[in-house]
Coordinates of C-alpha atoms in Angstrom, one line a residue:
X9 CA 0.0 0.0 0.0
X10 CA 2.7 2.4 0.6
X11 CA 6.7 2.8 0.2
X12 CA 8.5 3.7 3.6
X13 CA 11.8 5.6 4.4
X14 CA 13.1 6.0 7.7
X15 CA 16.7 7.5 9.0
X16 CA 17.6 7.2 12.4
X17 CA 20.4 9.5 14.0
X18 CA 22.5 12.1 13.1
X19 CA 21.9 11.9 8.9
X20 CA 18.5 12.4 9.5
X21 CA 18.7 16.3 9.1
X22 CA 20.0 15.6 5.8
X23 CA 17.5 16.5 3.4
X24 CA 19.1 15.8 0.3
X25 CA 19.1 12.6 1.5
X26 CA 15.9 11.5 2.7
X27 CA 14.0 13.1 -0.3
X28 CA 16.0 11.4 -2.7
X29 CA 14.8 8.3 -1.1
X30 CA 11.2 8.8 -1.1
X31 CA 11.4 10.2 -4.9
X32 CA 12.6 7.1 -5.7
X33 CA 9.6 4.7 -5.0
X34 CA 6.8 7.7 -5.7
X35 CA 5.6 4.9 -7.9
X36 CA 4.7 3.0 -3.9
X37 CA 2.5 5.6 -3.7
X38 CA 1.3 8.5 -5.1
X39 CA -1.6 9.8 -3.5
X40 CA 0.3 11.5 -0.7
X41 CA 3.5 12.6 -1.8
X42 CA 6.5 12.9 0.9
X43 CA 4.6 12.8 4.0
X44 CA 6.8 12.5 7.0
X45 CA 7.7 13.8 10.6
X46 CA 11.0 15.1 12.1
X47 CA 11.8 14.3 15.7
X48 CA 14.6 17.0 16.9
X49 CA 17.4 16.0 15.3
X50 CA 17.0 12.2 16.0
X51 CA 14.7 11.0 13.5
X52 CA 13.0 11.4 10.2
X53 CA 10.0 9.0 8.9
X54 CA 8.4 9.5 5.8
X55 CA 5.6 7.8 3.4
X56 CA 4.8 7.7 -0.3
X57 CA 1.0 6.2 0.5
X58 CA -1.2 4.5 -1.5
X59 CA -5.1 4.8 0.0
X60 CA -7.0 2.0 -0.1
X61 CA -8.1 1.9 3.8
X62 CA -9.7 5.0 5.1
X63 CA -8.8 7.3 1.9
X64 CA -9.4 10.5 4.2
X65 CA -7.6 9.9 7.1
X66 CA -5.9 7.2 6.7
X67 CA -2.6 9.3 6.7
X68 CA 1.2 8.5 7.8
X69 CA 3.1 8.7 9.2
X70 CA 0.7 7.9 12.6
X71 CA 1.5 9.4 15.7
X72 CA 0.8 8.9 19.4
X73 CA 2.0 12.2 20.4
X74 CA 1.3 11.5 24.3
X75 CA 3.6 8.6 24.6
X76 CA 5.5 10.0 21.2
X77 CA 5.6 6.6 19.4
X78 CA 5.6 7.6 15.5
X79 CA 5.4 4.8 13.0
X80 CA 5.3 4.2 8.8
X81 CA 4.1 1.4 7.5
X82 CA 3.5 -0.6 4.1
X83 CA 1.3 -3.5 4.3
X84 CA -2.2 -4.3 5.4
X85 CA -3.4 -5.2 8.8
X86 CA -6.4 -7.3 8.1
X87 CA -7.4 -7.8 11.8
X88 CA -7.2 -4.0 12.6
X89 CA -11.1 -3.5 13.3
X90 CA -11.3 -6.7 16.1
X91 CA -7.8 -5.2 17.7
X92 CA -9.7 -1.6 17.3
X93 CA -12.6 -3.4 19.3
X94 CA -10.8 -5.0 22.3
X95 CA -8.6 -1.7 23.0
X96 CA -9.0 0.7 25.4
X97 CA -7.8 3.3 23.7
X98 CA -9.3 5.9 21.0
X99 CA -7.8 6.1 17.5
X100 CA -7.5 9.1 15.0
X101 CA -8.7 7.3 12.0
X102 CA -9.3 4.3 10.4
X103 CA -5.9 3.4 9.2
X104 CA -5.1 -0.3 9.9
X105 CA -1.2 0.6 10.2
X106 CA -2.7 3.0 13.3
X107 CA -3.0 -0.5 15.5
X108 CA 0.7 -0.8 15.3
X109 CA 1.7 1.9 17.9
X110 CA -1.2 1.0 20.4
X111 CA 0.1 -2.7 20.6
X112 CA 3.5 -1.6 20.5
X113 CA 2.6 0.3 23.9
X114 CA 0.7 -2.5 25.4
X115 CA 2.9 -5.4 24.0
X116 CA 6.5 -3.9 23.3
X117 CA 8.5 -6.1 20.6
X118 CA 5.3 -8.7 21.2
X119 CA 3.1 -6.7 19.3
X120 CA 4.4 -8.5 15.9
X121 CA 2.4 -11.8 17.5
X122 CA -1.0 -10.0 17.5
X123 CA -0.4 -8.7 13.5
X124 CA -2.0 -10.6 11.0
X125 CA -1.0 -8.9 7.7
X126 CA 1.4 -8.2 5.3
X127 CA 3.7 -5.6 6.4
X128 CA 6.8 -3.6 6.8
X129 CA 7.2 -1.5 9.4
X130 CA 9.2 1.2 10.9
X131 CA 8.3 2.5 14.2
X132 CA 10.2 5.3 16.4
X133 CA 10.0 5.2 20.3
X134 CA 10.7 9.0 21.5
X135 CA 10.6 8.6 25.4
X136 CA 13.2 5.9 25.0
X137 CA 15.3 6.9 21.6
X138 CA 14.9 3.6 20.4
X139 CA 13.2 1.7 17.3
X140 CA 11.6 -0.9 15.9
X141 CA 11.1 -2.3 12.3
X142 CA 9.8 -5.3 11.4
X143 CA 8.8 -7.6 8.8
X144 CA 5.9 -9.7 7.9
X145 CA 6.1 -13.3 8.5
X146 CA 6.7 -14.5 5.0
X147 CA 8.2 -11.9 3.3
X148 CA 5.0 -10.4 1.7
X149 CA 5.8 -6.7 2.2
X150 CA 10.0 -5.4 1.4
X151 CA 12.5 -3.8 3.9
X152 CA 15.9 -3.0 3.6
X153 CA 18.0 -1.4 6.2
X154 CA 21.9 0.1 6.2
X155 CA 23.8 1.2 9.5
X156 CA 26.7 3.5 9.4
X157 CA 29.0 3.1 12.4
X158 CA 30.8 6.6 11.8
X159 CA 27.6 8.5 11.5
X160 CA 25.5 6.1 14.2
X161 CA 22.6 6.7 11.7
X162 CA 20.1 4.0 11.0
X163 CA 18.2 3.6 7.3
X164 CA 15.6 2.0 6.0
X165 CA 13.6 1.7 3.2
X166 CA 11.2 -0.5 0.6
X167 CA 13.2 -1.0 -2.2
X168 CA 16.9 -0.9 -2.8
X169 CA 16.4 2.3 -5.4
X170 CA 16.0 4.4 -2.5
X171 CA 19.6 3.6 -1.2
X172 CA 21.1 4.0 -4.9
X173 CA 19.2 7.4 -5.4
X174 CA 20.9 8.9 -2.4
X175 CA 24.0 8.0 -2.7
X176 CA 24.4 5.4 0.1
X177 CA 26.8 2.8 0.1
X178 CA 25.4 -0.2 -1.2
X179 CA 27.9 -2.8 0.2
X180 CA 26.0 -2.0 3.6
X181 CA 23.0 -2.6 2.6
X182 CA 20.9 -5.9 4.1
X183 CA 17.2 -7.4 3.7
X184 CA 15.5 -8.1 7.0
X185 CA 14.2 -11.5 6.6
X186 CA 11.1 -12.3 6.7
X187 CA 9.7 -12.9 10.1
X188 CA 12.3 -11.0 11.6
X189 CA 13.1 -7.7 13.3
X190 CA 15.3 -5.5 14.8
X191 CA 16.5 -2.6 16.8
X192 CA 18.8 0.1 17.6
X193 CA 20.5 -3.1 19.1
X194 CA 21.9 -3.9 15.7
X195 CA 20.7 -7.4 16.0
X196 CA 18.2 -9.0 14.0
X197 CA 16.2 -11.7 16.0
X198 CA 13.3 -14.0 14.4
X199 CA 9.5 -13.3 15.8
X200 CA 7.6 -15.9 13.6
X201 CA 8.8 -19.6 13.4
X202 CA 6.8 -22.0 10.8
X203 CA 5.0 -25.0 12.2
X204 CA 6.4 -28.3 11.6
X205 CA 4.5 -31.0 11.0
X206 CA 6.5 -33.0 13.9
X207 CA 4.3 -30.5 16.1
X208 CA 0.6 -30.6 14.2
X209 CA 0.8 -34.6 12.6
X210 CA -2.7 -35.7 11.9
X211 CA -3.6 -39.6 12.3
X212 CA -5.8 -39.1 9.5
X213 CA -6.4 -37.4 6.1
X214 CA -8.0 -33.8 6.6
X215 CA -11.2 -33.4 5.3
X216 CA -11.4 -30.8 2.5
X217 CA -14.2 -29.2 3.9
X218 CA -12.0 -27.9 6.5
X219 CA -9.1 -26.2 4.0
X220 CA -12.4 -24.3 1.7
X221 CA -13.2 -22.9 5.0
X222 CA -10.7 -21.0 5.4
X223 CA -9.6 -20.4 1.6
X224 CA -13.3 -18.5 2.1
X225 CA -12.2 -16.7 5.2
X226 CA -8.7 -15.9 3.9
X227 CA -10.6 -13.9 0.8
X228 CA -12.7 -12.3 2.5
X229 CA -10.1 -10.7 4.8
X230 CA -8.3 -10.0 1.7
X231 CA -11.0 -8.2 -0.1
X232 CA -10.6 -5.5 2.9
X233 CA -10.7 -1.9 1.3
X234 CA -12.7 1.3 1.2
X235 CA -16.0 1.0 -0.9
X236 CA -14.8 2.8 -4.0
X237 CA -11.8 1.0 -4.4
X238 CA -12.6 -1.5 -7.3
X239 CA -10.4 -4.9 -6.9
X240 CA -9.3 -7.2 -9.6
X241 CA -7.3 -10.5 -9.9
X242 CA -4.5 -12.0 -11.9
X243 CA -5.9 -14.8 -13.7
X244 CA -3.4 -17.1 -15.6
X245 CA -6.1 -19.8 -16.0
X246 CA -4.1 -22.3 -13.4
X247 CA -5.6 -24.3 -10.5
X248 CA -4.6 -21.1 -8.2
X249 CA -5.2 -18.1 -9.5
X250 CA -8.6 -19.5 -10.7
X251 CA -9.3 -20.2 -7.3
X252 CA -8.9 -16.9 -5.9
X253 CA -11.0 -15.4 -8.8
X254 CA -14.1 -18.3 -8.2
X255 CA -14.0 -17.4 -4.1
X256 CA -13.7 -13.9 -5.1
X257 CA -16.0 -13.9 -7.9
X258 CA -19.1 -14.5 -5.0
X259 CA -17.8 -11.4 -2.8
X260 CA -17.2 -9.0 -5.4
X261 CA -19.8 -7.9 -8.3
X262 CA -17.8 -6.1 -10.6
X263 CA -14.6 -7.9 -10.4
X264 CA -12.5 -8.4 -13.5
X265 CA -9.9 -10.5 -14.3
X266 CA -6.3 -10.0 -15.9
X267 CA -4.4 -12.5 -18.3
X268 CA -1.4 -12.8 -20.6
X269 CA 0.2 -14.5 -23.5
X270 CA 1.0 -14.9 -26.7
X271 CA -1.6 -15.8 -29.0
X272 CA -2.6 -19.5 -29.2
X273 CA -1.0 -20.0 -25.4
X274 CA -2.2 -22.5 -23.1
X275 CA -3.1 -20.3 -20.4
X276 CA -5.2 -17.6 -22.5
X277 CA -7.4 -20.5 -23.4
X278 CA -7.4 -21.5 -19.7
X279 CA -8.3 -18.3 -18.4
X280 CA -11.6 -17.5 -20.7
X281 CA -12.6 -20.8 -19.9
X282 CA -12.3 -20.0 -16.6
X283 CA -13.8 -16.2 -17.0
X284 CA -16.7 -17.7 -19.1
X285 CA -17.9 -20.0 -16.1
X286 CA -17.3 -17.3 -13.6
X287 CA -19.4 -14.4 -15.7
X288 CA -15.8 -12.3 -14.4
X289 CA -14.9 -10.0 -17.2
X290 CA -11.6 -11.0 -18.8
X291 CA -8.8 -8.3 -20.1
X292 CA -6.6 -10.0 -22.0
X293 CA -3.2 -8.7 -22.3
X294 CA -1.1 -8.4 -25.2
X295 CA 2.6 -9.4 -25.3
X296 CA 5.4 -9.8 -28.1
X297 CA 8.3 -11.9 -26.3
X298 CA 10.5 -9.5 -28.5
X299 CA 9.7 -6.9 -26.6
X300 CA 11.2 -8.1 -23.2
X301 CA 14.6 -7.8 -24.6
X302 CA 13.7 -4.0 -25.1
X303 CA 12.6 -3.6 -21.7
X304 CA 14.9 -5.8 -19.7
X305 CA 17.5 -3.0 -18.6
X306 CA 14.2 -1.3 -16.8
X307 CA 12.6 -5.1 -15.8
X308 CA 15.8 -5.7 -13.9
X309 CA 15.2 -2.2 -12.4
X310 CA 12.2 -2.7 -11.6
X311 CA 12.4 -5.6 -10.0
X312 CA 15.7 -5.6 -8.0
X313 CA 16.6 -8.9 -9.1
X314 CA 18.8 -11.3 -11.6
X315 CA 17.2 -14.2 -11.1
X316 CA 16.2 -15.5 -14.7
X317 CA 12.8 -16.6 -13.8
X318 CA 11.9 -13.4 -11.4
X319 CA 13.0 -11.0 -14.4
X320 CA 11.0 -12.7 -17.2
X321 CA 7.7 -13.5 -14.9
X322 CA 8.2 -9.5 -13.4
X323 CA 8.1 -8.2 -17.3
X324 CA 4.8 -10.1 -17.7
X325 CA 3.4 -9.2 -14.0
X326 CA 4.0 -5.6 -14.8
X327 CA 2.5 -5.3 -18.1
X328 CA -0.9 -7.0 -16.2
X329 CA -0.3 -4.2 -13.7
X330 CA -0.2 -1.4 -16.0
X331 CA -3.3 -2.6 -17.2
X332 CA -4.8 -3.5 -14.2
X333 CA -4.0 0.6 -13.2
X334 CA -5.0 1.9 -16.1
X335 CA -8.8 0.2 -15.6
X336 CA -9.1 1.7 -12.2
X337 CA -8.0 -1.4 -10.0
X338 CA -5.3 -0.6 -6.6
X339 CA -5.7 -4.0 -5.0
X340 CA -5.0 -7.1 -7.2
X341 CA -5.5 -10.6 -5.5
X342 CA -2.4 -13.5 -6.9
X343 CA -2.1 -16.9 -6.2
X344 CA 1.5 -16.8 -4.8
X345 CA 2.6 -19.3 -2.5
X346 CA -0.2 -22.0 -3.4
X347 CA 2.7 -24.1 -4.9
X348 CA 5.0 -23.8 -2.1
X349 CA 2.6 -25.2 0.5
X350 CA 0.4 -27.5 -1.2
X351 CA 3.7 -29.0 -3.2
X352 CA 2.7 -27.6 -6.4
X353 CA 6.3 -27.8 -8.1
X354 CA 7.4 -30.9 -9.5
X355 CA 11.1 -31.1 -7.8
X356 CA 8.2 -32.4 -4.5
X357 CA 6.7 -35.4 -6.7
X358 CA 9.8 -38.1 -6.0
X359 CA 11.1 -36.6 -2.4
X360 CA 10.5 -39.0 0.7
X361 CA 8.3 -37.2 3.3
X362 CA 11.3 -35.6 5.3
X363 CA 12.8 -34.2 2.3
X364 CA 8.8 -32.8 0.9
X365 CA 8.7 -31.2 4.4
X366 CA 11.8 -29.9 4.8
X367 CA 11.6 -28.5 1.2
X368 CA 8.4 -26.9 1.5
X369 CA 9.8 -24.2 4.6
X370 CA 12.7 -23.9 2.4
X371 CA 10.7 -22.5 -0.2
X372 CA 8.5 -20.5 2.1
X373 CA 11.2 -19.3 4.2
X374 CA 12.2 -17.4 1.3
X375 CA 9.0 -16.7 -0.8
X376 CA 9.7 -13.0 0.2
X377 CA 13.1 -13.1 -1.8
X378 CA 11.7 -14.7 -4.9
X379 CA 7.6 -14.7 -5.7
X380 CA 6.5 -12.2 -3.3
X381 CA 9.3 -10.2 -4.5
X382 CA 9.1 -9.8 -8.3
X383 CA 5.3 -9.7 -7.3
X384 CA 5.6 -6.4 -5.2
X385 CA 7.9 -4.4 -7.0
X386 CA 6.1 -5.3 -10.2
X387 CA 2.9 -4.2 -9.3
X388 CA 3.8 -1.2 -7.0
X389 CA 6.1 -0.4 -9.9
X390 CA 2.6 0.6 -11.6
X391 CA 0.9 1.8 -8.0
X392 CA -1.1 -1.3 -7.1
X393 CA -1.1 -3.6 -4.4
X394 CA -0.8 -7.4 -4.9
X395 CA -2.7 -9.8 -1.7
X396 CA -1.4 -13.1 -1.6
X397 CA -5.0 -15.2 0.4
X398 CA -2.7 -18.3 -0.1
X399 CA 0.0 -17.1 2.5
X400 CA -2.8 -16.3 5.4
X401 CA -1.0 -17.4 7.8
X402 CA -4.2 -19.9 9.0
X403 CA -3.8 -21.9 5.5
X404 CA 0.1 -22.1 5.9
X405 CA 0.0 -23.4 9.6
X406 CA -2.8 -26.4 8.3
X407 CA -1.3 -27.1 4.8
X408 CA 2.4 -27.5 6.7
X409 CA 0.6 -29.8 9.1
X410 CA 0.0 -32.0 7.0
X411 CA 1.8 -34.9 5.5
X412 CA 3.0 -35.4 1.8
X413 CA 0.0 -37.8 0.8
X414 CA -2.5 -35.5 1.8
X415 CA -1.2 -33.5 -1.9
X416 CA 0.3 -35.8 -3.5
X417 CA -0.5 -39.6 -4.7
X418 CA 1.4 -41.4 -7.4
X419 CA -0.8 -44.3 -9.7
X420 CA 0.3 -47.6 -10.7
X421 CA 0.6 -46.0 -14.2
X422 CA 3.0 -44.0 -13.3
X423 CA 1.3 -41.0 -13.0
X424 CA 1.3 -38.1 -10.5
X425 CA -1.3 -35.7 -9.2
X426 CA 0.0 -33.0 -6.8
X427 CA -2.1 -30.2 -5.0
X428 CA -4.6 -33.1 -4.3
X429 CA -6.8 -31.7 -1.4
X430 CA -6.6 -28.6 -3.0
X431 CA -8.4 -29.7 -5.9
X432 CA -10.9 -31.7 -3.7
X433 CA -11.9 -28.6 -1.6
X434 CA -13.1 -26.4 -4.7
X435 CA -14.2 -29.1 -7.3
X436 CA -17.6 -27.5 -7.0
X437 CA -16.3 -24.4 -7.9
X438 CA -14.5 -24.5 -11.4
X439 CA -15.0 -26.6 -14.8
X440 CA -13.2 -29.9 -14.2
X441 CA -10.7 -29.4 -17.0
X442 CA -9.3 -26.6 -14.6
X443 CA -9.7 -28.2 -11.3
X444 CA -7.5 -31.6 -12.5
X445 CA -5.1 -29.4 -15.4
X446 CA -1.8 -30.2 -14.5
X447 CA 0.7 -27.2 -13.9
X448 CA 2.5 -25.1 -15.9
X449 CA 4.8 -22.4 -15.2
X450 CA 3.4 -18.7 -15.7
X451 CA 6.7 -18.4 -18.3
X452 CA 5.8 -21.7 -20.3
X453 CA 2.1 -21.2 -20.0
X454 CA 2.6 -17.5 -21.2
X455 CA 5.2 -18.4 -24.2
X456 CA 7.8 -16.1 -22.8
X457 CA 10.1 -19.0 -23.3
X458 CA 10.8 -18.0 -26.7
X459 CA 13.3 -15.0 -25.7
X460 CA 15.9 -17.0 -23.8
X461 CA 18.0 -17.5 -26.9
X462 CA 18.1 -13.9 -27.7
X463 CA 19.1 -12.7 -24.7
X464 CA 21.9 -15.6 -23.9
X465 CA 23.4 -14.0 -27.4
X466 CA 23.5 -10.8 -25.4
X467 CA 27.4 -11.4 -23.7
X468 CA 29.7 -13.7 -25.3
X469 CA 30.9 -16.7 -23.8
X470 CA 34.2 -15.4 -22.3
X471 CA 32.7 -13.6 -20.3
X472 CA 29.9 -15.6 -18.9
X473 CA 32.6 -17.7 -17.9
X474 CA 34.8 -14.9 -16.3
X475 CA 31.7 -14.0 -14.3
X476 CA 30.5 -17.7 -13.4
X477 CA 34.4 -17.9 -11.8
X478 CA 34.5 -13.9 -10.4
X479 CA 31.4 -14.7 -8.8
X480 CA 31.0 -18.7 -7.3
X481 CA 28.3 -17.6 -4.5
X482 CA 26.0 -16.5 -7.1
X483 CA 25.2 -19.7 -8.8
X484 CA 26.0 -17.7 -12.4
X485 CA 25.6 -21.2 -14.6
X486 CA 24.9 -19.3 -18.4
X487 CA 24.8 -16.5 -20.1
X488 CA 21.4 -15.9 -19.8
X489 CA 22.1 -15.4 -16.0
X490 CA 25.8 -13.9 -16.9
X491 CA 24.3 -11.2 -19.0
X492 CA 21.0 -10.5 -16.4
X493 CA 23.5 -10.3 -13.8
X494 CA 26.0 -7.7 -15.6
X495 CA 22.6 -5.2 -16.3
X496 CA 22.0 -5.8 -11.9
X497 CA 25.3 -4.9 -11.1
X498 CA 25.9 -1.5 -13.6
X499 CA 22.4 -0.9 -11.7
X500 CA 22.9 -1.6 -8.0
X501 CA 26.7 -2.6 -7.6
X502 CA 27.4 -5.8 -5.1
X503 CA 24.4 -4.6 -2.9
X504 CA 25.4 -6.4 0.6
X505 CA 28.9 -6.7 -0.1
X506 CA 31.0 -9.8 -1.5
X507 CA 30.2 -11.3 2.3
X508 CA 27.0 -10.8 2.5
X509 CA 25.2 -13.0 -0.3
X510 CA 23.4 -15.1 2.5
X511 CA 20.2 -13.9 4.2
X512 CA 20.3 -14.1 8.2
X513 CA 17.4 -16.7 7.8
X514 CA 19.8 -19.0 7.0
X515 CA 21.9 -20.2 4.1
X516 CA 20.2 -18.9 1.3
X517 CA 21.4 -16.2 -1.6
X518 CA 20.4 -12.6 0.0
X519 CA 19.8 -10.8 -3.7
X520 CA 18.6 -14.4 -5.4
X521 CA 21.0 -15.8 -7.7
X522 CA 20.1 -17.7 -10.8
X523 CA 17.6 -20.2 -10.5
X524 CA 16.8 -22.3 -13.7
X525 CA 13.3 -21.7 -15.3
X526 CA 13.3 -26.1 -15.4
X527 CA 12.8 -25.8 -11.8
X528 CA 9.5 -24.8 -11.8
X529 CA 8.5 -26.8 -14.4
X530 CA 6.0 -30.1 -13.8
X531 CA 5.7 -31.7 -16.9
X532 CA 3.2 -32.0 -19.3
X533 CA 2.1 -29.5 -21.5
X534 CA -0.7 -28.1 -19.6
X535 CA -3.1 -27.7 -22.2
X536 CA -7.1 -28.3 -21.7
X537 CA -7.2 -31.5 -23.1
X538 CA -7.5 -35.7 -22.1
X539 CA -3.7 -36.3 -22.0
X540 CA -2.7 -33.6 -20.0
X541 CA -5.4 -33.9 -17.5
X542 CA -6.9 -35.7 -14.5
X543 CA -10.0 -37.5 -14.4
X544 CA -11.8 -37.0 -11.2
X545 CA -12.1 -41.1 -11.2
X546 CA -8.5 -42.1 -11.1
X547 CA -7.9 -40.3 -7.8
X548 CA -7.5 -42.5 -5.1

């Protein structure tokens, strides 16, 4: 909803500084430009907002001026109006990021447990001189953060452009995981832990019943917004995102769906099956694969990354975006993080059960460096707000309590279904040639596949091979990656530092090295048709 800046200690009088870094993510949030508060000397906090709850008076930075706790925030709190209706305290407006300072009093750093939302926050305790910024549990919602010894001076901010555009030394620069926080301490501590199914095992096979409860509940929570904010979805004609546009589809009457690909492409075909059942109007977007090569410099820009995959899917996210925008539409619903905890991808089929759980918090341990990632800053890019219902965080604890065989079953012809509970819980929903189509990847489904071998012809093969030795820890393996990573670095430099490629979540690649697009492939071609499809009768 927003894009946040915040610079703690003595730089904080700088000027130059500070509104170089909010004119750099004006795209977060253009309905209130530069908003912020100065605290003496000590502290600056600023907002580029984005209104979508309370439109009037919704504004930030929020203060509690008596006990002078000042916070910015970009997110959504979805359970701000029950908090609001246990607390003993009266509130300014109806902001949801308002809660944040309230619990902060009540509940100090324990606040973060009473959040349900995507968010990342920066609040600023005066009485005390201290601070608190905090992440969202997976990852939803960006924040970056730098410390300078010399100057003691604290800052943070949503996207790494806001660092580049001031002139701050990038090598400092670190993501606060997801699920973490910190403050003026200097140390970053974990507040949110995912359940393992050692802790929530189930004797027996959950009934699906119990998981379309609360995909229902999860949309409704993410449909939150002020009444003439219209909402749309991202509709790629997959088991997911066709989900989240049938549940939304009975909540909201004028919703309209958004889908891409070149002509003739599987998921096109998908997605106006899907729209057709649905009565959901369908904007289909237009997209020459050629046209990504002409746009990468800004793609990679845009969003942060050189991770093959992140790039080409963030080109195609942002041209939905821009139309999504252009109709009217701030809040977009996405299917994100279906795949990582119902074992969507096809690297789960063949793992034992140890390995399928162990890979699955993997993958959502870091779904804020990869999916959520190339999802925010490609739609923000274009000033709307992605919701992910998938990653409420009362799907995730019950999907990861579960065991591999309640997703996935193999047959005696060798064949595998995956997502299997999933399908069960919303076959009344959708046409059964979308609930059983196997998956395919946003960039095969789209036919974005065709510009790999134009760009790998970008850099010549000396120097892929210079850069795959220069550069070990960043899994550089061709010169698709070789050449995406040269257009990053004349961009944002070694952000972190040579020492800092691993995230303090644990060992994984801080600014997401290459991953190959095969990974997320499944098989299949995933078109609507017998051989690519499941038959509700062969489930077991």
């Amino acid at each position: 909803m927003c894009g946040i800046v915040a610079i703690l200690g003595s730089q904080c009088t700088n000027k130059r500084i500070f509104e170089a870094m909010l004119k750099a993510i004006v795209h977060r949030g253009p309905d209130e430009a530069g908003s912020h508060i100065e605290i003496q000397g000590r502290a600056v906090l600023g907002i580029q907002r984005l209104s979508i709850i309370d439109q009037q008076h919704g504004h930030q930075p929020v203060t509690d001026l008596e006990n002078k706790v000042i916070a910015v925030g970009n997110g959504e709190i979805y359970n701000h109006k029950t908090i609001r209706r246990t607390a003993d305290s009266e509130f300014d407006s109806g902001s949801d990021i308002e809660v944040i300072p309230y619990l902060y009093r009540q509940h100090g750093v324990r606040c973060l447990e009473y959040l349900d939302g995507m968010f990342g926050f920066v609040l600023y305790d005066g009485r005390q001189n201290t601070f608190l910024a905090a992440r969202d549990r997976y990852g939803i919602k960006p924040l970056y953060f730098s410390f300078d010894s010399v100057d003691q001076t604290w800052t943070f901010a949503s996207e790494l452009k806001c660092f580049v555009a001031a002139g701050i030394d990038v090598k400092g620069i670190r993501e606060l995981p997801a699920g973490h926080y910190i403050t003026n301490e200097g140390i970053s501590r974990q507040w949110y832990h995912l359940p393992s199914l050692s802790s929530h095992a189930q004797l027996t096979l959950p009934s699906p019943v119990e998981l379309r409860s609360l995909l229902e509940q999860s949309i409704s929570k993410h449909l939150q917004r002020d009444k003439n904010i219209r909402i749309g979805v991202f509709l790629s004609g997959g088991l997911d995102s066709s989900i989240i546009t049938a549940l939304a589809a009975r909540k909201v009457n004028n919703l309209i769906a958004f889908t891409i690909g070149v002509k003739g492409s599987p998921d096109l075909v998908a997605a106006r099956r899907v729209a057709a059942h649905l009565s959901v109007e369908l904007v289909e977007c237009d997209f020459d694969p050629e046209e990504l090569i002409q746009h990468l410099n800004k793609t990679i820009e845009m969003t942060e990354t050189y991770n093959t995959a992140l790039v080409f899917e963030g080109y195609l996210t942002s041209i939905l975006s821009k139309e999504a925008r252009k109709r009217g539409v701030k809040v977009i619903l996405s299917g994100e993080g279906a795949d990582e905890i119902f074992g969507g991808y096809g690297l789960f089929h063949h793992l034992d059960e140890s390995s399928f759980q162990a890979r699955r918090s993997e993958l959502l341990t870091n779904i804020g460096s990869t999916e959520c990632k190339r999802l925010d800053r490609a739609t923000m890019a274009y000033s709307v707000e992605a919701r992910v219902p998938f990653l409420d965080q009362s799907i995730v604890a019950w999907a990861l309590a579960q065991p591999k065989q309640t997703f996935i079953q193999q047959h005696l012809n060798g064949s595998v279904i995956d997502k299997l509970v999933l399908r069960q819980a919303v076959e009344n929903l959708l046409p059964p040639e979308i609930v059983w189509r196997t998956k395919l990847a946003f960039d095969t489904g789209s036919g974005i596949l065709q510009c790999l071998d134009p760009i790998a012809n970008l850099i010549d093969e000396g120097k892929s091979r210079m850069l795959q030795q220069t550069y070990g820890e960043l899994a550089i393996q061709d010169r698709i990656s070789a050449y995406l990573f040269t257009v990053f670095q004349s961009k944002f430099g070694l952000v972190g530092g040579r020492d800092c490629f691993f995230s303090m979540a644990g060992n994984y690649p801080l600014m997401q090295p290459f991953l190959h697009i095969d990974e997320y492939r499944c098989g299949g071609t995933g078109e609507i048709n017998a051989e690519t499809t499941f038959e509700r009768s062969t489930i077991v």
